[in-house]
Amino acid sequence: MVAVTDDERVAQWCRWLAGIRGEVEYMLHSRMMYTKFWGIIEANPRIKGPNAFYAWLNTMYAGYTAVAVRRQLDMDSRTVSMARLLTDVSGHPAALSRERYLGLFPAHLRKMADEQFARFAVPGGVHIDPGVPCGDLEQLRRSAEGLRRFVNKKIAHSDLDGERASATYGQLNRCLDLLEKLVTKYHNLLTAETYITLVPTILSPWKRIFRQPWIAPTEPNVRLGQGSDPKMGMRDEHDG
């Protein structure tokens, strides 16, 4: 087996974390859209109240996001996840040395960088303390345990014991907040770059569609599929 150098290992962790960051960003994007959508509903008494569409939306959001969180606990060697990243980092602490981290900064910022590195190392340590990623992994597992059981027993499988598996939006939000914290923490350790937030900014006026009626007046000569994407295999009835 060819030995992996510290630089190669760190490069792999950077690639892993880039993929994880993209997934966490989309989870946070979904939460933001979901929350703002419900803000629109709550602010309008005319559309507020029980509705089958709202129930469906709740199920889709909760199911997707719970599964996405569950993926970050996956330890399968064929997958990339936050759990695998933290495990690998804790197993090779020497790859993330104090010297390497300080070298990511210009000379006039290295004193500050040395203070920042203290979050990851024991006082005077030449590399990160493996207990730090181990502790972060344990915190993630504890935080996501309810969601993990919920996904395994009620979404991924129809478990006979599934009725006793439950999760809450509070648990889901805490997991999303923790994943954002872990991504920004380890992104800084690997690259010296800092994120204020991972929540994407939507530049387009996406709420504009809610100012228009969603159901157009019925026209007798229009049938399902008119104006749809031709790649979907549908066509207008006047196409011949």
Short mmCIF file of C-alpha atoms in Angstrom, two decimals:
data_model
loop_
_atom_site.label_atom_id
_atom_site.label_comp_id
_atom_site.label_asym_id
_atom_site.label_seq_id
_atom_site.Cartn_x
_atom_site.Cartn_y
_atom_site.Cartn_z
CA MET A 1 0.00 0.00 0.00
CA VAL A 2 1.33 3.46 -0.94
CA ALA A 3 1.77 5.74 2.06
CA VAL A 4 -0.39 8.87 2.09
CA THR A 5 1.45 12.09 2.89
CA ASP A 6 0.04 14.69 5.26
CA ASP A 7 -0.46 17.12 2.36
CA GLU A 8 -2.38 14.51 0.38
CA ARG A 9 -4.52 13.71 3.39
CA VAL A 10 -5.35 17.36 4.01
CA ALA A 11 -6.18 17.83 0.32
CA GLN A 12 -8.62 14.92 0.56
CA TRP A 13 -10.23 16.40 3.67
CA CYS A 14 -10.65 19.70 1.82
CA ARG A 15 -12.45 17.89 -1.03
CA TRP A 16 -14.66 16.04 1.43
CA LEU A 17 -15.52 19.19 3.32
CA ALA A 18 -16.38 21.05 0.11
CA GLY A 19 -19.02 18.40 -0.66
CA ILE A 20 -20.30 18.40 2.92
CA ARG A 21 -20.49 22.19 2.88
CA GLY A 22 -22.63 22.11 -0.27
CA GLU A 23 -25.08 19.70 1.36
CA VAL A 24 -25.28 21.71 4.58
CA GLU A 25 -25.76 24.93 2.62
CA TYR A 26 -28.72 23.36 0.82
CA MET A 27 -30.23 22.17 4.11
CA LEU A 28 -29.95 25.70 5.50
CA HIS A 29 -31.36 27.11 2.26
CA SER A 30 -34.33 24.73 2.55
CA ARG A 31 -34.94 25.75 6.16
CA MET A 32 -34.83 29.44 5.25
CA MET A 33 -37.31 28.97 2.38
CA TYR A 34 -39.59 26.81 4.52
CA THR A 35 -39.53 29.32 7.39
CA LYS A 36 -40.20 32.31 5.14
CA PHE A 37 -43.02 30.44 3.39
CA TRP A 38 -44.70 29.81 6.72
CA GLY A 39 -44.19 33.46 7.63
CA ILE A 40 -46.23 34.38 4.55
CA ILE A 41 -49.00 31.96 5.55
CA GLU A 42 -49.12 33.10 9.18
CA ALA A 43 -49.35 36.76 8.14
CA ASN A 44 -52.46 36.23 5.99
CA PRO A 45 -55.64 35.10 7.81
CA ARG A 46 -57.31 34.32 4.45
CA ILE A 47 -54.97 31.41 3.77
CA LYS A 48 -54.04 30.48 7.31
CA GLY A 49 -55.42 27.23 8.71
CA PRO A 50 -55.37 23.48 8.06
CA ASN A 51 -54.71 22.59 4.43
CA ALA A 52 -53.64 19.42 2.64
CA PHE A 53 -50.97 21.33 0.69
CA TYR A 54 -49.40 22.61 3.91
CA ALA A 55 -49.40 19.10 5.37
CA TRP A 56 -47.70 17.78 2.23
CA LEU A 57 -45.10 20.56 2.35
CA ASN A 58 -44.34 19.79 6.00
CA THR A 59 -43.83 16.13 5.19
CA MET A 60 -41.56 16.86 2.23
CA TYR A 61 -39.40 19.35 4.13
CA ALA A 62 -39.10 17.30 7.30
CA GLY A 63 -38.44 14.06 5.42
CA TYR A 64 -35.81 15.50 3.08
CA THR A 65 -33.95 17.40 5.79
CA ALA A 66 -34.00 14.53 8.30
CA VAL A 67 -32.53 12.18 5.68
CA ALA A 68 -29.90 14.80 4.76
CA VAL A 69 -28.85 15.07 8.41
CA ARG A 70 -28.78 11.28 8.69
CA ARG A 71 -26.38 11.13 5.72
CA GLN A 72 -23.85 13.15 7.71
CA LEU A 73 -23.66 10.30 10.25
CA ASP A 74 -22.87 7.66 7.62
CA MET A 75 -19.61 5.77 8.22
CA ASP A 76 -19.68 3.66 5.04
CA SER A 77 -16.26 3.78 3.36
CA ARG A 78 -17.95 4.54 0.02
CA THR A 79 -19.51 7.75 1.29
CA VAL A 80 -18.41 11.20 2.37
CA SER A 81 -19.94 12.53 5.58
CA MET A 82 -19.16 14.78 8.52
CA ALA A 83 -18.85 11.68 10.71
CA ARG A 84 -16.23 10.15 8.41
CA LEU A 85 -14.32 13.41 8.16
CA LEU A 86 -14.18 13.87 11.93
CA THR A 87 -13.15 10.25 12.42
CA ASP A 88 -10.35 10.51 9.87
CA VAL A 89 -9.10 13.81 11.28
CA SER A 90 -9.01 12.38 14.80
CA GLY A 91 -7.03 9.40 13.52
CA HIS A 92 -4.34 11.56 11.88
CA PRO A 93 -3.87 14.64 14.08
CA ALA A 94 -0.24 15.20 13.03
CA ALA A 95 -1.45 16.17 9.53
CA LEU A 96 -2.91 19.33 11.04
CA SER A 97 0.07 20.88 12.79
CA ARG A 98 0.33 24.28 14.38
CA GLU A 99 3.14 25.10 11.95
CA ARG A 100 0.96 24.27 8.95
CA TYR A 101 -1.95 26.37 10.24
CA LEU A 102 0.21 29.42 10.97
CA GLY A 103 1.74 29.09 7.52
CA LEU A 104 -1.68 29.76 5.99
CA PHE A 105 -1.56 33.33 7.34
CA PRO A 106 0.61 36.31 6.43
CA ALA A 107 3.34 37.07 8.96
CA HIS A 108 1.53 39.97 10.66
CA LEU A 109 -1.51 37.75 11.46
CA ARG A 110 0.30 34.71 12.83
CA LYS A 111 0.01 35.75 16.47
CA MET A 112 -3.76 35.90 16.05
CA ALA A 113 -3.68 32.59 14.16
CA ASP A 114 -1.75 30.98 17.01
CA GLU A 115 -4.50 32.05 19.40
CA GLN A 116 -7.14 30.64 17.05
CA PHE A 117 -5.32 27.32 16.86
CA ALA A 118 -5.78 27.00 20.62
CA ARG A 119 -9.37 25.90 19.90
CA PHE A 120 -7.99 22.70 18.41
CA ALA A 121 -4.88 21.91 20.48
CA VAL A 122 -3.68 21.52 24.04
CA PRO A 123 -1.52 24.44 25.26
CA GLY A 124 1.79 24.28 23.42
CA GLY A 125 0.67 21.32 21.30
CA VAL A 126 2.43 20.93 17.97
CA HIS A 127 -0.70 19.59 16.28
CA ILE A 128 -4.41 19.36 16.93
CA ASP A 129 -5.71 17.40 19.90
CA PRO A 130 -7.51 14.31 18.49
CA GLY A 131 -9.99 14.68 21.32
CA VAL A 132 -11.42 17.79 19.66
CA PRO A 133 -12.81 16.08 16.51
CA CYS A 134 -13.76 13.07 18.66
CA GLY A 135 -15.77 15.35 20.93
CA ASP A 136 -17.39 17.07 17.96
CA LEU A 137 -18.39 13.72 16.51
CA GLU A 138 -19.90 12.60 19.80
CA GLN A 139 -21.86 15.85 20.04
CA LEU A 140 -23.16 15.39 16.49
CA ARG A 141 -24.22 11.82 17.18
CA ARG A 142 -26.01 12.77 20.39
CA SER A 143 -27.76 15.69 18.72
CA ALA A 144 -28.89 13.62 15.72
CA GLU A 145 -29.80 10.38 17.49
CA GLY A 146 -33.54 11.07 17.46
CA LEU A 147 -33.46 11.97 13.76
CA ARG A 148 -31.36 8.91 12.98
CA ARG A 149 -33.92 6.60 14.61
CA PHE A 150 -36.78 8.46 12.94
CA VAL A 151 -35.24 8.10 9.46
CA ASN A 152 -34.21 4.48 9.92
CA LYS A 153 -37.55 3.33 11.29
CA LYS A 154 -40.13 5.52 9.53
CA ILE A 155 -38.60 6.83 6.28
CA ALA A 156 -35.89 4.49 5.03
CA HIS A 157 -37.68 1.40 6.37
CA SER A 158 -41.18 0.44 7.43
CA ASP A 159 -40.10 -0.80 10.83
CA LEU A 160 -42.53 -2.72 13.04
CA ASP A 161 -41.34 -0.52 15.89
CA GLY A 162 -41.61 2.63 13.80
CA GLU A 163 -44.55 4.15 15.66
CA ARG A 164 -42.30 4.72 18.67
CA ALA A 165 -39.73 6.63 16.60
CA SER A 166 -40.37 10.35 16.57
CA ALA A 167 -38.49 13.58 16.03
CA THR A 168 -39.22 17.27 16.46
CA TYR A 169 -38.51 20.43 14.49
CA GLY A 170 -36.47 21.57 17.49
CA GLN A 171 -34.17 18.55 17.13
CA LEU A 172 -33.89 19.18 13.40
CA ASN A 173 -32.99 22.85 13.88
CA ARG A 174 -30.36 22.04 16.51
CA CYS A 175 -28.75 19.53 14.14
CA LEU A 176 -28.68 22.05 11.29
CA ASP A 177 -27.14 24.70 13.54
CA LEU A 178 -24.50 22.23 14.75
CA LEU A 179 -23.63 21.10 11.22
CA GLU A 180 -23.20 24.73 10.16
CA LYS A 181 -20.92 25.29 13.16
CA LEU A 182 -18.83 22.20 12.38
CA VAL A 183 -18.43 23.04 8.69
CA THR A 184 -17.26 26.59 9.45
CA LYS A 185 -14.96 25.33 12.23
CA TYR A 186 -13.16 22.72 10.15
CA HIS A 187 -13.14 24.88 7.03
CA ASN A 188 -11.17 27.41 9.05
CA LEU A 189 -8.81 24.73 10.36
CA LEU A 190 -8.12 23.37 6.88
CA THR A 191 -7.99 26.60 4.88
CA ALA A 192 -7.75 29.53 7.37
CA GLU A 193 -10.86 30.97 5.69
CA THR A 194 -13.82 32.07 7.80
CA TYR A 195 -17.54 31.93 7.03
CA ILE A 196 -19.98 34.19 8.84
CA THR A 197 -22.88 31.97 7.78
CA LEU A 198 -23.57 29.17 5.33
CA VAL A 199 -27.12 30.35 4.60
CA PRO A 200 -27.19 31.30 0.89
CA THR A 201 -28.41 34.74 -0.15
CA ILE A 202 -31.22 34.67 -2.73
CA LEU A 203 -30.79 37.60 -5.09
CA SER A 204 -33.93 37.05 -7.17
CA PRO A 205 -37.34 38.34 -5.92
CA TRP A 206 -38.64 34.83 -5.27
CA LYS A 207 -41.66 35.96 -3.21
CA ARG A 208 -43.11 37.70 -6.26
CA ILE A 209 -44.96 34.56 -7.35
CA PHE A 210 -47.09 34.69 -4.18
CA ARG A 211 -48.54 38.04 -5.26
CA GLN A 212 -50.25 36.37 -8.25
CA PRO A 213 -53.17 33.91 -8.38
CA TRP A 214 -51.74 30.43 -8.80
CA ILE A 215 -54.72 28.96 -10.65
CA ALA A 216 -55.25 30.51 -14.07
CA PRO A 217 -58.76 30.86 -15.57
CA THR A 218 -59.87 27.59 -17.13
CA GLU A 219 -59.76 27.47 -20.93
CA PRO A 220 -61.67 24.62 -22.63
CA ASN A 221 -59.05 24.13 -25.38
CA VAL A 222 -56.14 23.75 -22.97
CA ARG A 223 -55.26 20.40 -21.50
CA LEU A 224 -52.59 19.22 -19.08
CA GLY A 225 -49.11 19.78 -20.40
CA GLN A 226 -49.61 22.99 -22.39
CA GLY A 227 -46.54 25.15 -22.05
CA SER A 228 -44.61 22.44 -20.26
CA ASP A 229 -41.00 21.50 -20.93
CA PRO A 230 -40.90 19.44 -24.18
CA LYS A 231 -38.20 17.31 -22.60
CA MET A 232 -40.89 15.93 -20.29
CA GLY A 233 -42.59 14.22 -23.23
CA MET A 234 -45.79 16.33 -23.14
CA ARG A 235 -47.08 18.50 -25.97
CA ASP A 236 -49.86 20.98 -26.67
CA GLU A 237 -53.00 19.59 -28.30
CA HIS A 238 -52.50 21.86 -31.35
CA ASP A 239 -49.02 20.47 -32.11
CA GLY A 240 -50.48 17.91 -34.53
#
